[in-house]
C-alpha atoms as a PDB file:
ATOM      1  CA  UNK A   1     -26.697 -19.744   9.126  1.00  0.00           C
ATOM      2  CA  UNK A   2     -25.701 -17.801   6.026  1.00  0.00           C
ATOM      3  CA  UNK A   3     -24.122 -14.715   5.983  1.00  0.00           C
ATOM      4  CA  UNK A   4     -24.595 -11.766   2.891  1.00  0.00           C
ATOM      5  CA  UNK A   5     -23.760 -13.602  -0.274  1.00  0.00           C
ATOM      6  CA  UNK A   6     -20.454 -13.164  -0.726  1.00  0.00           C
ATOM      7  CA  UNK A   7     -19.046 -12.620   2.564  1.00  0.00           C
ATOM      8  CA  UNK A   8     -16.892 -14.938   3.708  1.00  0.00           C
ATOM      9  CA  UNK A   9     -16.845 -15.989   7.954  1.00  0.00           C
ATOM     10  CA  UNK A  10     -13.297 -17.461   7.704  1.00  0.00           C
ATOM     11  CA  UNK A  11     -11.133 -14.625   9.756  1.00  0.00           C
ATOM     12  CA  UNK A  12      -8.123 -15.626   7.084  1.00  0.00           C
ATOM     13  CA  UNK A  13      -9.188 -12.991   5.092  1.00  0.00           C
ATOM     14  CA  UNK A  14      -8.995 -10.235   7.627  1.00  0.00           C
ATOM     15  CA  UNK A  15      -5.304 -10.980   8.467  1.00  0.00           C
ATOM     16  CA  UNK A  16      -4.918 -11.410   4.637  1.00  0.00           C
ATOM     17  CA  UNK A  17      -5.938  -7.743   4.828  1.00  0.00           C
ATOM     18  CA  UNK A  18      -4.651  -6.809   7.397  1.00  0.00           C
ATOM     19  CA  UNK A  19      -1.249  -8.027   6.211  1.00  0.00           C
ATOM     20  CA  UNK A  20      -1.349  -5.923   2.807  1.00  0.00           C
ATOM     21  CA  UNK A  21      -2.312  -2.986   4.717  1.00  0.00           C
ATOM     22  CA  UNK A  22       0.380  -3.792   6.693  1.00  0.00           C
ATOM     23  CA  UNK A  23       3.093  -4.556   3.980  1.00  0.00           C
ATOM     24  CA  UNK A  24       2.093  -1.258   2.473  1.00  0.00           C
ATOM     25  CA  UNK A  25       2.792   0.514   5.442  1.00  0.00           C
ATOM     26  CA  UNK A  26       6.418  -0.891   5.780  1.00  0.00           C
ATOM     27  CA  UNK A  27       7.238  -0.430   2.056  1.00  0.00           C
ATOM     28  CA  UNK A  28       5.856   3.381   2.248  1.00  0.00           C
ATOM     29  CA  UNK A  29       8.471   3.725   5.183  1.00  0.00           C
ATOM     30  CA  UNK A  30      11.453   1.694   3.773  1.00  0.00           C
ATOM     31  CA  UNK A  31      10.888   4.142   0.640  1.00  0.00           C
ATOM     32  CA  UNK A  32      10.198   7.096   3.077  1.00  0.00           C
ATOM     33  CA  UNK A  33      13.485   6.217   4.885  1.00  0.00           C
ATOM     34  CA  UNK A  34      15.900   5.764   2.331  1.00  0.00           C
ATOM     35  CA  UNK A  35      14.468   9.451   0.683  1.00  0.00           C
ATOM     36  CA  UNK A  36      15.634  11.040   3.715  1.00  0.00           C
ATOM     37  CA  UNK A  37      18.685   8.705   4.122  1.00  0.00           C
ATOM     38  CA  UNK A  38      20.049   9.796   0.619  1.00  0.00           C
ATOM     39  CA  UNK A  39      19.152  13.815   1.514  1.00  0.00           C
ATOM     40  CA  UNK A  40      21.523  13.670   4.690  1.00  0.00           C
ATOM     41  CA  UNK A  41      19.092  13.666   7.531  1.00  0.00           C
ATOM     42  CA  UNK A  42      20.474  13.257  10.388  1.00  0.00           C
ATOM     43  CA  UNK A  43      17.737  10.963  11.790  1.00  0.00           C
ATOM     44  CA  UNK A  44      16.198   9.522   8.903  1.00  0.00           C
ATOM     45  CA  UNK A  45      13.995   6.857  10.723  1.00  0.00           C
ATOM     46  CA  UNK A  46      12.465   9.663  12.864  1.00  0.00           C
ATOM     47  CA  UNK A  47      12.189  12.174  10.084  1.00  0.00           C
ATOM     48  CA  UNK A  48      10.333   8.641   8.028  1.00  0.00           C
ATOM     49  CA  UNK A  49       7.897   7.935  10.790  1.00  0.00           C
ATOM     50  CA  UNK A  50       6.530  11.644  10.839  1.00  0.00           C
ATOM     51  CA  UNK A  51       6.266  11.701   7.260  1.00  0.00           C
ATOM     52  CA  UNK A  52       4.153   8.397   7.357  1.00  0.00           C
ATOM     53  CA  UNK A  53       1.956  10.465   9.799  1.00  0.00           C
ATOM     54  CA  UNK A  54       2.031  13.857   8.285  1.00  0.00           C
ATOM     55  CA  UNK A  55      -0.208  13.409   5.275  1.00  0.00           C
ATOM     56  CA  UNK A  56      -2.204  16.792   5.454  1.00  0.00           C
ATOM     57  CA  UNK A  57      -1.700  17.858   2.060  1.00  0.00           C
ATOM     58  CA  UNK A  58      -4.065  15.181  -0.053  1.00  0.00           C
ATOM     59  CA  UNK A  59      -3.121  14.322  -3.462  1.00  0.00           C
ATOM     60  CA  UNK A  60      -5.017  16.259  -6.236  1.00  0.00           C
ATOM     61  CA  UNK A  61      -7.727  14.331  -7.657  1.00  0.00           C
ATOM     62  CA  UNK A  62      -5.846  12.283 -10.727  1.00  0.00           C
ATOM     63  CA  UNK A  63      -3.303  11.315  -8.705  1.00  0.00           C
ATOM     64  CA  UNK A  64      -5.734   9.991  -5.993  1.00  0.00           C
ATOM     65  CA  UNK A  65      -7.643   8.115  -8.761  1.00  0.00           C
ATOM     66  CA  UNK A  66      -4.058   6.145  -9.891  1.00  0.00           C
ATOM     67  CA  UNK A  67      -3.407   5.562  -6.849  1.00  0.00           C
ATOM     68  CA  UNK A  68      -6.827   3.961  -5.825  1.00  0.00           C
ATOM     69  CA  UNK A  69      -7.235   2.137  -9.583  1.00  0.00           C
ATOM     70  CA  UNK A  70      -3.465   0.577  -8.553  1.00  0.00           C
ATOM     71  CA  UNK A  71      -4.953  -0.784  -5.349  1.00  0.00           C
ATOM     72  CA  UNK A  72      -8.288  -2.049  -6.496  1.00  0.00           C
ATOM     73  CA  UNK A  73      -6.535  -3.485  -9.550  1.00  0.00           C
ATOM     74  CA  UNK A  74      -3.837  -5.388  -7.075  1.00  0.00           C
ATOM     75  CA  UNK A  75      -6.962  -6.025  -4.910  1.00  0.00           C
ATOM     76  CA  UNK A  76      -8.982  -7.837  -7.787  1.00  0.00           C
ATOM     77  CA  UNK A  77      -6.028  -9.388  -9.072  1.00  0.00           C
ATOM     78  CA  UNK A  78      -5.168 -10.964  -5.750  1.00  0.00           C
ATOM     79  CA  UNK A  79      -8.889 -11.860  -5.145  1.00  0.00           C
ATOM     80  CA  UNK A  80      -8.181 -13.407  -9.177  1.00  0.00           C
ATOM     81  CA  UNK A  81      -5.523 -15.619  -8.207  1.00  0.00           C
ATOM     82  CA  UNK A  82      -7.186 -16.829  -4.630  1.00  0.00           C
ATOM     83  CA  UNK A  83     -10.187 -17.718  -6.439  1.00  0.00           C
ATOM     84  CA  UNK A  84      -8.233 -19.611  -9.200  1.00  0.00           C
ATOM     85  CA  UNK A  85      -5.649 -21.678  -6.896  1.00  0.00           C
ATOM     86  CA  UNK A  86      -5.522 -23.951  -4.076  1.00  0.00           C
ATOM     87  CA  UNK A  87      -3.996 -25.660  -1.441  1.00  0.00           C
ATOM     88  CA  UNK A  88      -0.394 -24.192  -0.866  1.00  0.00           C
ATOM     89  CA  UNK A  89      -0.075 -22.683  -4.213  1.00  0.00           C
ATOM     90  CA  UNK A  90      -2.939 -20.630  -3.411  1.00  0.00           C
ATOM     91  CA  UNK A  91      -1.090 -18.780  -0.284  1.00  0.00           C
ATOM     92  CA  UNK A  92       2.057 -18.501  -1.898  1.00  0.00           C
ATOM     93  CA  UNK A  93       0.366 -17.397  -4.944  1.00  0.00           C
ATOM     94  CA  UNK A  94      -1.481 -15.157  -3.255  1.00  0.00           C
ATOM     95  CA  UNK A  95       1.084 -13.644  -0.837  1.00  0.00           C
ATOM     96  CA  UNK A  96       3.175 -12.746  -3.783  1.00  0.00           C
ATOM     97  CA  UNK A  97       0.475 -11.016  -5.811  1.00  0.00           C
ATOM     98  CA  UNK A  98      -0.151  -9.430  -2.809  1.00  0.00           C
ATOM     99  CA  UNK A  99       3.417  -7.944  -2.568  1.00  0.00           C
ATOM    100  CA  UNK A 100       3.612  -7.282  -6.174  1.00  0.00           C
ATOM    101  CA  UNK A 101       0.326  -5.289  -5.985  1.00  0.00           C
ATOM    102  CA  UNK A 102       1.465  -2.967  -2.265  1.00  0.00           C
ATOM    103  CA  UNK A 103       4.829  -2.944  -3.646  1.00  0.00           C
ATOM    104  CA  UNK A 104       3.446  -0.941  -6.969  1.00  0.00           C
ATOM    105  CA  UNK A 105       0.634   1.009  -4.746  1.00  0.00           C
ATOM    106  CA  UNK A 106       3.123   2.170  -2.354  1.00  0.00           C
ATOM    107  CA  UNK A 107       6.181   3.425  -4.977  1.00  0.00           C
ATOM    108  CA  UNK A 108       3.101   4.931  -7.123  1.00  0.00           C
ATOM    109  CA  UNK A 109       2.082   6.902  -3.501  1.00  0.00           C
ATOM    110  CA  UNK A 110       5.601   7.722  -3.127  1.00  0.00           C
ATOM    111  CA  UNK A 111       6.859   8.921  -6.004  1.00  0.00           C
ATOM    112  CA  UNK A 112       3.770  11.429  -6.254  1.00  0.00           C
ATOM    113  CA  UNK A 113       4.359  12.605  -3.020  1.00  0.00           C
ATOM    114  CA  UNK A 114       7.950  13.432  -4.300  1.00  0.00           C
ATOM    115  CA  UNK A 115       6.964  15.394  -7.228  1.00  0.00           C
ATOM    116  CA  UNK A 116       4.217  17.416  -5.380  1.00  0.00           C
ATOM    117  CA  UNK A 117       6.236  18.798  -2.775  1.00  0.00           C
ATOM    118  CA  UNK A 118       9.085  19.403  -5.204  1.00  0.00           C
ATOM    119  CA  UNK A 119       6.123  21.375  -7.088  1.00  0.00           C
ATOM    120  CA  UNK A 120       5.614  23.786  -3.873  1.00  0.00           C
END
């Protein structure tokens, strides 16, 4: 039986996904963390987890479009490098393009963030 052209059935690439999701969720906190580490708080992990969770204020619109260019550009790069390798040097291949590419979306998120609450 085929699926929609296109679409894989192997479930390795929902935990790739779900592991770059994932990665960009720990690097937004480790950046998150050491922010509130290096302004004194006195519980920075706590003050870092309701920050992750606290997004109410959306970015304005260019910043939004960066951010989302960054991660479809990481996400075709990735997709780039799967497609062109194999074998072992396709995963590590691709599990370093894929830390390259959350590593850049999530500082990109971050330092935004910074500089439009410092704005307020």
């Amino acid at each position: 039986m085929y699926l929609a052209r296109g679409f894989s059935d192997d479930p390795g690439i929902w935990l790739w996904t779900i592991g770059a999701l994932a990665l960009y969720v720990l690097i937004t906190y480790g950046l998150t963390y050491r922010a509130r580490a290096r302004r004194g708080s006195a519980q920075p992990a706590r003050d870092a987890v309701h920050d992750l969770k606290d997004r109410e204020d959306p970015q304005p619109l260019d910043q939004r479009f960066v951010s989302r260019v960054i991660m479809l550009c990481g996400a075709g790069i990735t997709g780039l490098v799967a497609a062109l390798t194999s074998g072992v040097v396709r995963t590590l291949a691709v599990g370093l393009t894929i830390g390259v590419a959350a590593t850049a979306w999530a500082y990109y998120d971050h330092r935004t963030a910074r500089r439009a609450s410092a704005q307020r």
